[in-house]
């Protein structure tokens, strides 16, 4: 499947809390970041975990976040970043301004 | 003579060194704790595979031995090559698995990416979910990498964690944390330390430790 987001796109991670096996860390849910790399399609781990096929495969992205935006009291440098691999079903388009 | 040793400690014979000679506590044997559900299931599957002739006990043993024998040497060779060969470095940054093949190293089928430390960026790897780690290139993950403390604190306060490893990163350098919870594995390509001009690859590889490739430390300058 073709990737919905291109490198440089601003994306928001869904603020969702479904049950089951998930690979999206809590600390980025609802947060806005930027796509730095499109890694290609990978079978959906949320399905594979239960013995299903994981098809259709999902585009997987490397998304970079400003670390200070992830934690209210982050005490590192403002320039620090966190990069997380996120499957496309967790991403939605977002405005540049956040 | 393990029994004699235990006996000595159980009955302190009071020779006076000016302090109380406390018998040290016994560390329980691994088997002392009850098996968890997953330990039972793992054991059962292993036994069934052997009973049904799918694998032999020796094959299972050999696989464990091979996994345990993995070391950071392969990753260190790749880093050293990247330091002396810009073309290799570019290929390694694009595709670690492919670059590994050039050196006759099997990096496995899970895609591995290298992230490069520069004057502006310091990279550190964590898997907040579990212990994802490029084992074929840098060996088995250390216990601390799998600990809840490392997994939770490295994303929460990376500079504090790095400082506990003796690694202080200046505020004008970006600390970039990579959380590898999905289908790829990551390793750090450290910067070549000063003072190594003219070194051959083998000597350079000797500077590249496991922890350098996780990103919790830096290769040490020779002086």
PDB file of C-alpha atoms in Angstrom:
ATOM      1  CA  UNK A   1       0.000   0.000   0.000  1.00  0.00           C
ATOM      2  CA  UNK A   2       1.207   3.516  -0.622  1.00  0.00           C
ATOM      3  CA  UNK A   3       2.178   5.658   2.323  1.00  0.00           C
ATOM      4  CA  UNK A   4      -0.233   8.389   3.307  1.00  0.00           C
ATOM      5  CA  UNK A   5       2.402  10.675   4.809  1.00  0.00           C
ATOM      6  CA  UNK A   6       5.634  11.923   3.266  1.00  0.00           C
ATOM      7  CA  UNK A   7       8.901  12.833   4.950  1.00  0.00           C
ATOM      8  CA  UNK A   8       8.447  16.227   6.601  1.00  0.00           C
ATOM      9  CA  UNK A   9       4.704  15.799   7.187  1.00  0.00           C
ATOM     10  CA  UNK A  10       3.362  16.948  10.543  1.00  0.00           C
ATOM     11  CA  UNK A  11       1.379  14.155  12.155  1.00  0.00           C
ATOM     12  CA  UNK A  12      -0.508  13.579  15.372  1.00  0.00           C
ATOM     13  CA  UNK A  13      -0.519  10.240  17.128  1.00  0.00           C
ATOM     14  CA  UNK A  14      -4.064   9.123  17.921  1.00  0.00           C
ATOM     15  CA  UNK A  15      -5.011   9.618  21.564  1.00  0.00           C
ATOM     16  CA  UNK A  16      -6.530   6.154  21.716  1.00  0.00           C
ATOM     17  CA  UNK A  17      -6.328   3.538  24.429  1.00  0.00           C
ATOM     18  CA  UNK A  18      -7.684   0.314  22.982  1.00  0.00           C
ATOM     19  CA  UNK A  19      -7.065  -3.029  24.693  1.00  0.00           C
ATOM     20  CA  UNK A  20      -4.716  -5.629  23.243  1.00  0.00           C
ATOM     21  CA  UNK A  21      -1.142  -5.819  22.031  1.00  0.00           C
ATOM     22  CA  UNK A  22       0.019  -2.344  20.935  1.00  0.00           C
ATOM     23  CA  UNK A  23       3.348  -0.948  19.830  1.00  0.00           C
ATOM     24  CA  UNK A  24       2.533   2.741  20.218  1.00  0.00           C
ATOM     25  CA  UNK A  25       4.014   4.024  23.490  1.00  0.00           C
ATOM     26  CA  UNK A  26       1.646   5.895  25.823  1.00  0.00           C
ATOM     27  CA  UNK A  27       3.950   8.902  26.016  1.00  0.00           C
ATOM     28  CA  UNK A  28       3.413   9.857  22.356  1.00  0.00           C
ATOM     29  CA  UNK A  29      -0.346   9.319  22.163  1.00  0.00           C
ATOM     30  CA  UNK A  30      -2.049  12.608  21.325  1.00  0.00           C
ATOM     31  CA  UNK A  31       1.336  14.213  20.591  1.00  0.00           C
ATOM     32  CA  UNK A  32       2.389  15.931  17.389  1.00  0.00           C
ATOM     33  CA  UNK A  33       5.590  15.134  15.553  1.00  0.00           C
ATOM     34  CA  UNK A  34       7.182  15.100  12.127  1.00  0.00           C
ATOM     35  CA  UNK A  35       7.824  12.192   9.769  1.00  0.00           C
ATOM     36  CA  UNK A  36      11.578  11.746   9.279  1.00  0.00           C
ATOM     37  CA  UNK A  37      11.537   8.481   7.366  1.00  0.00           C
ATOM     38  CA  UNK A  38       9.037   6.196   5.667  1.00  0.00           C
ATOM     39  CA  UNK A  39      10.150   2.657   6.431  1.00  0.00           C
ATOM     40  CA  UNK A  40       7.817   0.751   4.167  1.00  0.00           C
ATOM     41  CA  UNK A  41       5.035  -1.731   4.799  1.00  0.00           C
ATOM     42  CA  UNK A  42       5.120  -4.105   7.748  1.00  0.00           C
ATOM     43  CA  UNK A  43       2.457  -6.543   8.833  1.00  0.00           C
ATOM     44  CA  UNK A  44       0.256  -5.151  11.582  1.00  0.00           C
ATOM     45  CA  UNK A  45       1.686  -6.322  14.930  1.00  0.00           C
ATOM     46  CA  UNK A  46      -1.650  -5.751  16.667  1.00  0.00           C
ATOM     47  CA  UNK A  47      -3.012  -8.612  14.538  1.00  0.00           C
ATOM     48  CA  UNK A  48       0.111 -10.777  14.381  1.00  0.00           C
ATOM     49  CA  UNK A  49       0.120 -10.914  18.175  1.00  0.00           C
ATOM     50  CA  UNK A  50      -3.084 -12.943  18.067  1.00  0.00           C
ATOM     51  CA  UNK A  51      -2.012 -15.393  15.392  1.00  0.00           C
ATOM     52  CA  UNK A  52      -3.712 -13.569  12.524  1.00  0.00           C
ATOM     53  CA  UNK A  53      -2.059 -12.649   9.238  1.00  0.00           C
ATOM     54  CA  UNK A  54      -1.294  -9.006   9.948  1.00  0.00           C
ATOM     55  CA  UNK A  55      -2.467  -8.202   6.427  1.00  0.00           C
ATOM     56  CA  UNK A  56      -2.900  -5.691   4.949  1.00  0.00           C
ATOM     57  CA  UNK A  57       0.566  -4.508   5.867  1.00  0.00           C
ATOM     58  CA  UNK A  58       0.823  -0.977   7.237  1.00  0.00           C
ATOM     59  CA  UNK A  59       3.314   1.723   6.306  1.00  0.00           C
ATOM     60  CA  UNK A  60       5.688   2.257   9.216  1.00  0.00           C
ATOM     61  CA  UNK A  61       7.122   5.692   9.917  1.00  0.00           C
ATOM     62  CA  UNK A  62       9.896   7.162  11.975  1.00  0.00           C
ATOM     63  CA  UNK A  63       8.337  10.134  13.726  1.00  0.00           C
ATOM     64  CA  UNK A  64      10.447  12.697  15.578  1.00  0.00           C
ATOM     65  CA  UNK A  65       9.071  14.607  18.552  1.00  0.00           C
ATOM     66  CA  UNK A  66      10.492  17.472  20.571  1.00  0.00           C
ATOM     67  CA  UNK A  67      11.164  15.728  23.880  1.00  0.00           C
ATOM     68  CA  UNK A  68      10.180  18.836  25.858  1.00  0.00           C
ATOM     69  CA  UNK A  69       6.739  18.546  24.277  1.00  0.00           C
ATOM     70  CA  UNK A  70       6.306  14.982  25.532  1.00  0.00           C
ATOM     71  CA  UNK A  71       6.837  15.683  29.248  1.00  0.00           C
ATOM     72  CA  UNK A  72       5.521  18.628  31.228  1.00  0.00           C
ATOM     73  CA  UNK A  73       8.625  18.980  33.354  1.00  0.00           C
ATOM     74  CA  UNK A  74      11.368  17.858  30.961  1.00  0.00           C
ATOM     75  CA  UNK A  75      14.686  19.093  32.292  1.00  0.00           C
ATOM     76  CA  UNK A  76      16.948  18.367  29.331  1.00  0.00           C
ATOM     77  CA  UNK A  77      17.741  20.764  26.499  1.00  0.00           C
ATOM     78  CA  UNK A  78      15.028  22.325  24.352  1.00  0.00           C
ATOM     79  CA  UNK A  79      16.735  20.874  21.262  1.00  0.00           C
ATOM     80  CA  UNK A  80      16.415  17.259  22.482  1.00  0.00           C
ATOM     81  CA  UNK A  81      14.295  14.911  20.383  1.00  0.00           C
ATOM     82  CA  UNK A  82      12.705  11.479  20.604  1.00  0.00           C
ATOM     83  CA  UNK A  83      12.173   9.265  17.590  1.00  0.00           C
ATOM     84  CA  UNK A  84       9.514   6.551  17.653  1.00  0.00           C
ATOM     85  CA  UNK A  85       8.517   4.019  14.983  1.00  0.00           C
ATOM     86  CA  UNK A  86       4.753   4.309  14.467  1.00  0.00           C
ATOM     87  CA  UNK A  87       2.399   2.389  12.175  1.00  0.00           C
ATOM     88  CA  UNK A  88       0.120   4.372   9.911  1.00  0.00           C
ATOM     89  CA  UNK A  89      -3.113   3.346  11.683  1.00  0.00           C
ATOM     90  CA  UNK A  90      -1.967   5.453  14.647  1.00  0.00           C
ATOM     91  CA  UNK A  91      -1.264   8.650  12.699  1.00  0.00           C
ATOM     92  CA  UNK A  92      -3.493  11.474  11.547  1.00  0.00           C
ATOM     93  CA  UNK A  93      -2.624  14.701   9.745  1.00  0.00           C
ATOM     94  CA  UNK A  94      -1.909  17.679  11.994  1.00  0.00           C
ATOM     95  CA  UNK A  95      -1.329  21.387  11.652  1.00  0.00           C
ATOM     96  CA  UNK A  96       2.195  22.690  11.398  1.00  0.00           C
ATOM     97  CA  UNK A  97       1.720  25.130  14.301  1.00  0.00           C
ATOM     98  CA  UNK A  98       1.801  22.712  17.211  1.00  0.00           C
TER      99      UNK A  98
ATOM    100  CA  UNK B   1      33.688 -28.730  48.784  1.00  0.00           C
ATOM    101  CA  UNK B   2      30.625 -26.522  48.698  1.00  0.00           C
ATOM    102  CA  UNK B   3      29.260 -28.117  51.831  1.00  0.00           C
ATOM    103  CA  UNK B   4      32.313 -27.227  53.872  1.00  0.00           C
ATOM    104  CA  UNK B   5      32.096 -23.669  52.663  1.00  0.00           C
ATOM    105  CA  UNK B   6      28.493 -23.352  53.764  1.00  0.00           C
ATOM    106  CA  UNK B   7      29.353 -24.965  57.054  1.00  0.00           C
ATOM    107  CA  UNK B   8      32.039 -22.386  57.777  1.00  0.00           C
ATOM    108  CA  UNK B   9      29.631 -19.563  57.264  1.00  0.00           C
ATOM    109  CA  UNK B  10      26.769 -21.121  59.146  1.00  0.00           C
ATOM    110  CA  UNK B  11      28.901 -21.488  62.268  1.00  0.00           C
ATOM    111  CA  UNK B  12      31.037 -18.457  62.597  1.00  0.00           C
ATOM    112  CA  UNK B  13      34.118 -19.452  64.530  1.00  0.00           C
ATOM    113  CA  UNK B  14      34.681 -16.117  66.044  1.00  0.00           C
ATOM    114  CA  UNK B  15      38.193 -15.124  64.933  1.00  0.00           C
ATOM    115  CA  UNK B  16      38.334 -11.486  65.749  1.00  0.00           C
ATOM    116  CA  UNK B  17      39.087  -9.007  62.976  1.00  0.00           C
ATOM    117  CA  UNK B  18      37.661  -6.138  64.964  1.00  0.00           C
ATOM    118  CA  UNK B  19      34.262  -6.422  63.303  1.00  0.00           C
ATOM    119  CA  UNK B  20      31.393  -8.836  63.420  1.00  0.00           C
ATOM    120  CA  UNK B  21      31.806 -11.629  60.893  1.00  0.00           C
ATOM    121  CA  UNK B  22      28.288 -11.897  59.544  1.00  0.00           C
ATOM    122  CA  UNK B  23      27.301 -15.012  57.622  1.00  0.00           C
ATOM    123  CA  UNK B  24      26.347 -13.744  54.155  1.00  0.00           C
ATOM    124  CA  UNK B  25      22.810 -14.419  52.946  1.00  0.00           C
ATOM    125  CA  UNK B  26      22.344 -17.236  50.495  1.00  0.00           C
ATOM    126  CA  UNK B  27      21.361 -16.337  46.973  1.00  0.00           C
ATOM    127  CA  UNK B  28      18.425 -18.614  46.172  1.00  0.00           C
ATOM    128  CA  UNK B  29      18.854 -21.103  43.337  1.00  0.00           C
ATOM    129  CA  UNK B  30      16.989 -20.192  40.175  1.00  0.00           C
ATOM    130  CA  UNK B  31      14.745 -23.198  40.717  1.00  0.00           C
ATOM    131  CA  UNK B  32      13.741 -21.957  44.160  1.00  0.00           C
ATOM    132  CA  UNK B  33      11.068 -19.665  42.715  1.00  0.00           C
ATOM    133  CA  UNK B  34       7.950 -21.229  41.232  1.00  0.00           C
ATOM    134  CA  UNK B  35       7.819 -21.280  37.425  1.00  0.00           C
ATOM    135  CA  UNK B  36       5.676 -18.641  35.774  1.00  0.00           C
ATOM    136  CA  UNK B  37       3.008 -19.545  33.236  1.00  0.00           C
ATOM    137  CA  UNK B  38       5.248 -18.581  30.329  1.00  0.00           C
ATOM    138  CA  UNK B  39       8.222 -20.493  31.694  1.00  0.00           C
ATOM    139  CA  UNK B  40       6.059 -23.593  31.907  1.00  0.00           C
ATOM    140  CA  UNK B  41       4.754 -23.030  28.378  1.00  0.00           C
ATOM    141  CA  UNK B  42       8.266 -22.471  26.997  1.00  0.00           C
ATOM    142  CA  UNK B  43       9.512 -25.645  28.623  1.00  0.00           C
ATOM    143  CA  UNK B  44       6.490 -27.585  27.386  1.00  0.00           C
ATOM    144  CA  UNK B  45       6.861 -26.422  23.778  1.00  0.00           C
ATOM    145  CA  UNK B  46      10.555 -27.265  23.832  1.00  0.00           C
ATOM    146  CA  UNK B  47       9.849 -30.726  25.202  1.00  0.00           C
ATOM    147  CA  UNK B  48       7.107 -31.355  22.635  1.00  0.00           C
ATOM    148  CA  UNK B  49       9.291 -30.282  19.698  1.00  0.00           C
ATOM    149  CA  UNK B  50      11.944 -32.715  20.861  1.00  0.00           C
ATOM    150  CA  UNK B  51       9.498 -35.559  21.619  1.00  0.00           C
ATOM    151  CA  UNK B  52       7.891 -35.234  18.206  1.00  0.00           C
ATOM    152  CA  UNK B  53      11.273 -35.206  16.486  1.00  0.00           C
ATOM    153  CA  UNK B  54      10.947 -31.685  15.044  1.00  0.00           C
ATOM    154  CA  UNK B  55      14.260 -30.719  16.587  1.00  0.00           C
ATOM    155  CA  UNK B  56      16.747 -32.612  18.688  1.00  0.00           C
ATOM    156  CA  UNK B  57      17.852 -31.652  22.163  1.00  0.00           C
ATOM    157  CA  UNK B  58      21.333 -31.089  20.751  1.00  0.00           C
ATOM    158  CA  UNK B  59      20.023 -28.697  18.093  1.00  0.00           C
ATOM    159  CA  UNK B  60      18.194 -26.711  20.760  1.00  0.00           C
ATOM    160  CA  UNK B  61      21.320 -26.619  22.886  1.00  0.00           C
ATOM    161  CA  UNK B  62      23.448 -25.577  19.907  1.00  0.00           C
ATOM    162  CA  UNK B  63      21.069 -22.729  19.085  1.00  0.00           C
ATOM    163  CA  UNK B  64      21.259 -21.440  22.658  1.00  0.00           C
ATOM    164  CA  UNK B  65      25.019 -21.717  22.541  1.00  0.00           C
ATOM    165  CA  UNK B  66      25.156 -19.785  19.259  1.00  0.00           C
ATOM    166  CA  UNK B  67      22.905 -17.026  20.614  1.00  0.00           C
ATOM    167  CA  UNK B  68      24.916 -16.739  23.793  1.00  0.00           C
ATOM    168  CA  UNK B  69      28.143 -16.555  21.764  1.00  0.00           C
ATOM    169  CA  UNK B  70      27.111 -13.389  19.899  1.00  0.00           C
ATOM    170  CA  UNK B  71      29.318 -10.473  20.812  1.00  0.00           C
ATOM    171  CA  UNK B  72      29.700  -6.794  19.932  1.00  0.00           C
ATOM    172  CA  UNK B  73      32.725  -7.649  17.743  1.00  0.00           C
ATOM    173  CA  UNK B  74      30.743  -7.692  14.495  1.00  0.00           C
ATOM    174  CA  UNK B  75      29.205  -4.289  15.155  1.00  0.00           C
ATOM    175  CA  UNK B  76      32.597  -2.890  16.173  1.00  0.00           C
ATOM    176  CA  UNK B  77      34.143  -4.075  12.888  1.00  0.00           C
ATOM    177  CA  UNK B  78      31.406  -2.276  10.978  1.00  0.00           C
ATOM    178  CA  UNK B  79      31.900   0.952  12.907  1.00  0.00           C
ATOM    179  CA  UNK B  80      35.674   0.823  12.350  1.00  0.00           C
ATOM    180  CA  UNK B  81      35.164   0.271   8.608  1.00  0.00           C
ATOM    181  CA  UNK B  82      32.749   3.203   8.488  1.00  0.00           C
ATOM    182  CA  UNK B  83      35.389   5.395  10.152  1.00  0.00           C
ATOM    183  CA  UNK B  84      37.957   4.684   7.442  1.00  0.00           C
ATOM    184  CA  UNK B  85      35.691   4.354   4.391  1.00  0.00           C
ATOM    185  CA  UNK B  86      33.113   7.070   3.664  1.00  0.00           C
ATOM    186  CA  UNK B  87      31.468   4.994   0.951  1.00  0.00           C
ATOM    187  CA  UNK B  88      30.925   2.111   3.363  1.00  0.00           C
ATOM    188  CA  UNK B  89      29.615   4.548   5.959  1.00  0.00           C
ATOM    189  CA  UNK B  90      27.003   5.870   3.545  1.00  0.00           C
ATOM    190  CA  UNK B  91      25.906   2.338   2.674  1.00  0.00           C
ATOM    191  CA  UNK B  92      25.798   1.381   6.362  1.00  0.00           C
ATOM    192  CA  UNK B  93      23.648   4.398   7.235  1.00  0.00           C
ATOM    193  CA  UNK B  94      21.252   3.431   4.437  1.00  0.00           C
ATOM    194  CA  UNK B  95      21.130  -0.311   5.156  1.00  0.00           C
ATOM    195  CA  UNK B  96      23.109  -1.947   7.944  1.00  0.00           C
ATOM    196  CA  UNK B  97      22.170  -5.490   6.898  1.00  0.00           C
ATOM    197  CA  UNK B  98      23.477  -4.989   3.362  1.00  0.00           C
ATOM    198  CA  UNK B  99      26.659  -3.305   4.540  1.00  0.00           C
ATOM    199  CA  UNK B 100      27.261  -6.153   6.997  1.00  0.00           C
ATOM    200  CA  UNK B 101      27.265  -8.642   4.109  1.00  0.00           C
ATOM    201  CA  UNK B 102      30.148  -6.742   2.523  1.00  0.00           C
ATOM    202  CA  UNK B 103      32.228  -7.718   5.568  1.00  0.00           C
ATOM    203  CA  UNK B 104      30.936 -11.283   5.605  1.00  0.00           C
ATOM    204  CA  UNK B 105      28.780 -10.550   8.656  1.00  0.00           C
ATOM    205  CA  UNK B 106      25.289 -12.026   8.906  1.00  0.00           C
ATOM    206  CA  UNK B 107      23.073  -9.329  10.437  1.00  0.00           C
ATOM    207  CA  UNK B 108      19.944 -11.434  10.071  1.00  0.00           C
ATOM    208  CA  UNK B 109      16.672 -10.586   8.351  1.00  0.00           C
ATOM    209  CA  UNK B 110      15.325  -7.970  10.765  1.00  0.00           C
ATOM    210  CA  UNK B 111      16.184  -4.567   9.270  1.00  0.00           C
ATOM    211  CA  UNK B 112      18.770  -2.658  11.279  1.00  0.00           C
ATOM    212  CA  UNK B 113      19.427   1.047  10.934  1.00  0.00           C
ATOM    213  CA  UNK B 114      22.466   2.931  12.164  1.00  0.00           C
ATOM    214  CA  UNK B 115      22.101   6.416  13.601  1.00  0.00           C
ATOM    215  CA  UNK B 116      25.187   8.613  13.431  1.00  0.00           C
ATOM    216  CA  UNK B 117      26.591  10.679  16.254  1.00  0.00           C
ATOM    217  CA  UNK B 118      27.890  14.037  15.093  1.00  0.00           C
ATOM    218  CA  UNK B 119      29.110  17.247  16.705  1.00  0.00           C
ATOM    219  CA  UNK B 120      25.439  18.316  16.843  1.00  0.00           C
ATOM    220  CA  UNK B 121      23.596  15.089  17.761  1.00  0.00           C
ATOM    221  CA  UNK B 122      24.098  12.328  20.317  1.00  0.00           C
ATOM    222  CA  UNK B 123      21.947   9.228  19.797  1.00  0.00           C
ATOM    223  CA  UNK B 124      20.861   6.688  22.390  1.00  0.00           C
ATOM    224  CA  UNK B 125      18.773   3.551  21.845  1.00  0.00           C
ATOM    225  CA  UNK B 126      16.039   2.144  24.066  1.00  0.00           C
ATOM    226  CA  UNK B 127      13.096  -0.179  23.642  1.00  0.00           C
ATOM    227  CA  UNK B 128      10.427   1.030  26.050  1.00  0.00           C
ATOM    228  CA  UNK B 129       8.278  -1.986  25.225  1.00  0.00           C
ATOM    229  CA  UNK B 130      10.746  -4.793  25.930  1.00  0.00           C
ATOM    230  CA  UNK B 131      14.343  -5.345  24.905  1.00  0.00           C
ATOM    231  CA  UNK B 132      14.528  -5.037  21.091  1.00  0.00           C
ATOM    232  CA  UNK B 133      18.227  -4.986  20.275  1.00  0.00           C
ATOM    233  CA  UNK B 134      20.427  -5.820  17.239  1.00  0.00           C
ATOM    234  CA  UNK B 135      21.727  -9.035  18.799  1.00  0.00           C
ATOM    235  CA  UNK B 136      23.505 -10.398  15.746  1.00  0.00           C
ATOM    236  CA  UNK B 137      25.742  -7.324  15.636  1.00  0.00           C
ATOM    237  CA  UNK B 138      26.251  -6.361  19.266  1.00  0.00           C
ATOM    238  CA  UNK B 139      25.428  -9.526  21.197  1.00  0.00           C
ATOM    239  CA  UNK B 140      22.864 -10.129  23.896  1.00  0.00           C
ATOM    240  CA  UNK B 141      21.450  -7.061  25.618  1.00  0.00           C
ATOM    241  CA  UNK B 142      22.818  -6.374  29.092  1.00  0.00           C
ATOM    242  CA  UNK B 143      20.416  -6.738  32.014  1.00  0.00           C
ATOM    243  CA  UNK B 144      20.237  -2.982  32.514  1.00  0.00           C
ATOM    244  CA  UNK B 145      18.992  -2.526  28.928  1.00  0.00           C
ATOM    245  CA  UNK B 146      16.025  -4.739  29.771  1.00  0.00           C
ATOM    246  CA  UNK B 147      15.356  -3.138  33.154  1.00  0.00           C
ATOM    247  CA  UNK B 148      12.213  -1.140  33.751  1.00  0.00           C
ATOM    248  CA  UNK B 149      14.358   1.740  35.021  1.00  0.00           C
ATOM    249  CA  UNK B 150      16.365   2.075  31.792  1.00  0.00           C
ATOM    250  CA  UNK B 151      13.324   1.577  29.588  1.00  0.00           C
ATOM    251  CA  UNK B 152      11.220   4.200  31.346  1.00  0.00           C
ATOM    252  CA  UNK B 153      13.862   6.745  32.315  1.00  0.00           C
ATOM    253  CA  UNK B 154      15.748   6.914  29.020  1.00  0.00           C
ATOM    254  CA  UNK B 155      12.771   8.534  27.312  1.00  0.00           C
ATOM    255  CA  UNK B 156      11.829  10.571  30.404  1.00  0.00           C
ATOM    256  CA  UNK B 157      15.210  11.950  31.460  1.00  0.00           C
ATOM    257  CA  UNK B 158      17.856  10.779  28.961  1.00  0.00           C
ATOM    258  CA  UNK B 159      20.537  13.215  30.080  1.00  0.00           C
ATOM    259  CA  UNK B 160      20.266  12.030  33.673  1.00  0.00           C
ATOM    260  CA  UNK B 161      20.521   8.394  32.562  1.00  0.00           C
ATOM    261  CA  UNK B 162      23.535   9.169  30.369  1.00  0.00           C
ATOM    262  CA  UNK B 163      25.215  11.009  33.250  1.00  0.00           C
ATOM    263  CA  UNK B 164      24.832   7.893  35.409  1.00  0.00           C
ATOM    264  CA  UNK B 165      26.800   6.041  32.711  1.00  0.00           C
ATOM    265  CA  UNK B 166      29.455   8.762  32.992  1.00  0.00           C
ATOM    266  CA  UNK B 167      28.389  10.424  29.763  1.00  0.00           C
ATOM    267  CA  UNK B 168      27.705  14.136  30.004  1.00  0.00           C
ATOM    268  CA  UNK B 169      26.351  15.663  26.814  1.00  0.00           C
ATOM    269  CA  UNK B 170      26.675  19.450  26.401  1.00  0.00           C
ATOM    270  CA  UNK B 171      23.429  21.400  26.217  1.00  0.00           C
ATOM    271  CA  UNK B 172      24.263  22.631  22.706  1.00  0.00           C
ATOM    272  CA  UNK B 173      24.230  19.010  21.489  1.00  0.00           C
ATOM    273  CA  UNK B 174      20.844  17.458  20.746  1.00  0.00           C
ATOM    274  CA  UNK B 175      20.156  14.245  22.631  1.00  0.00           C
ATOM    275  CA  UNK B 176      18.099  12.075  20.318  1.00  0.00           C
ATOM    276  CA  UNK B 177      16.418   9.045  21.882  1.00  0.00           C
ATOM    277  CA  UNK B 178      15.337   6.225  19.570  1.00  0.00           C
ATOM    278  CA  UNK B 179      12.527   4.046  20.872  1.00  0.00           C
ATOM    279  CA  UNK B 180      12.606   0.817  18.864  1.00  0.00           C
ATOM    280  CA  UNK B 181       9.243  -0.747  19.622  1.00  0.00           C
ATOM    281  CA  UNK B 182       8.341  -1.849  16.092  1.00  0.00           C
ATOM    282  CA  UNK B 183       9.938  -3.829  13.254  1.00  0.00           C
ATOM    283  CA  UNK B 184      13.398  -2.298  13.053  1.00  0.00           C
ATOM    284  CA  UNK B 185      16.456  -2.435  15.268  1.00  0.00           C
ATOM    285  CA  UNK B 186      18.873   0.412  15.836  1.00  0.00           C
ATOM    286  CA  UNK B 187      22.543   0.836  16.586  1.00  0.00           C
ATOM    287  CA  UNK B 188      24.570   3.982  17.118  1.00  0.00           C
ATOM    288  CA  UNK B 189      27.426   4.808  14.778  1.00  0.00           C
ATOM    289  CA  UNK B 190      29.658   6.721  17.193  1.00  0.00           C
ATOM    290  CA  UNK B 191      31.996   9.484  16.091  1.00  0.00           C
ATOM    291  CA  UNK B 192      35.629   8.535  15.610  1.00  0.00           C
ATOM    292  CA  UNK B 193      37.586   9.792  18.619  1.00  0.00           C
ATOM    293  CA  UNK B 194      40.337  12.348  18.260  1.00  0.00           C
ATOM    294  CA  UNK B 195      43.885  11.072  18.343  1.00  0.00           C
ATOM    295  CA  UNK B 196      43.265   7.999  16.204  1.00  0.00           C
ATOM    296  CA  UNK B 197      44.613   9.391  12.938  1.00  0.00           C
ATOM    297  CA  UNK B 198      46.413   6.702  10.972  1.00  0.00           C
ATOM    298  CA  UNK B 199      45.083   3.813  13.101  1.00  0.00           C
ATOM    299  CA  UNK B 200      44.211   0.610  11.299  1.00  0.00           C
ATOM    300  CA  UNK B 201      40.720  -0.845  11.388  1.00  0.00           C
ATOM    301  CA  UNK B 202      41.501  -3.529  13.930  1.00  0.00           C
ATOM    302  CA  UNK B 203      42.840  -1.043  16.464  1.00  0.00           C
ATOM    303  CA  UNK B 204      39.910   1.267  15.820  1.00  0.00           C
ATOM    304  CA  UNK B 205      37.440  -1.585  16.357  1.00  0.00           C
ATOM    305  CA  UNK B 206      39.043  -2.135  19.767  1.00  0.00           C
ATOM    306  CA  UNK B 207      37.708   1.269  20.861  1.00  0.00           C
ATOM    307  CA  UNK B 208      34.112   0.426  19.942  1.00  0.00           C
ATOM    308  CA  UNK B 209      32.288  -1.220  22.830  1.00  0.00           C
ATOM    309  CA  UNK B 210      28.739  -2.492  23.211  1.00  0.00           C
ATOM    310  CA  UNK B 211      27.771   0.571  25.214  1.00  0.00           C
ATOM    311  CA  UNK B 212      29.085   2.898  22.488  1.00  0.00           C
ATOM    312  CA  UNK B 213      26.741   1.220  20.013  1.00  0.00           C
ATOM    313  CA  UNK B 214      23.759   1.542  22.398  1.00  0.00           C
ATOM    314  CA  UNK B 215      24.740   5.180  22.852  1.00  0.00           C
ATOM    315  CA  UNK B 216      25.188   5.297  26.620  1.00  0.00           C
ATOM    316  CA  UNK B 217      28.870   6.111  26.244  1.00  0.00           C
ATOM    317  CA  UNK B 218      31.407   7.325  23.692  1.00  0.00           C
ATOM    318  CA  UNK B 219      34.530   5.619  22.324  1.00  0.00           C
ATOM    319  CA  UNK B 220      37.407   6.829  24.439  1.00  0.00           C
ATOM    320  CA  UNK B 221      40.228   8.841  22.936  1.00  0.00           C
ATOM    321  CA  UNK B 222      43.538   7.007  23.279  1.00  0.00           C
ATOM    322  CA  UNK B 223      45.340   9.765  25.203  1.00  0.00           C
TER     323      UNK B 223
END
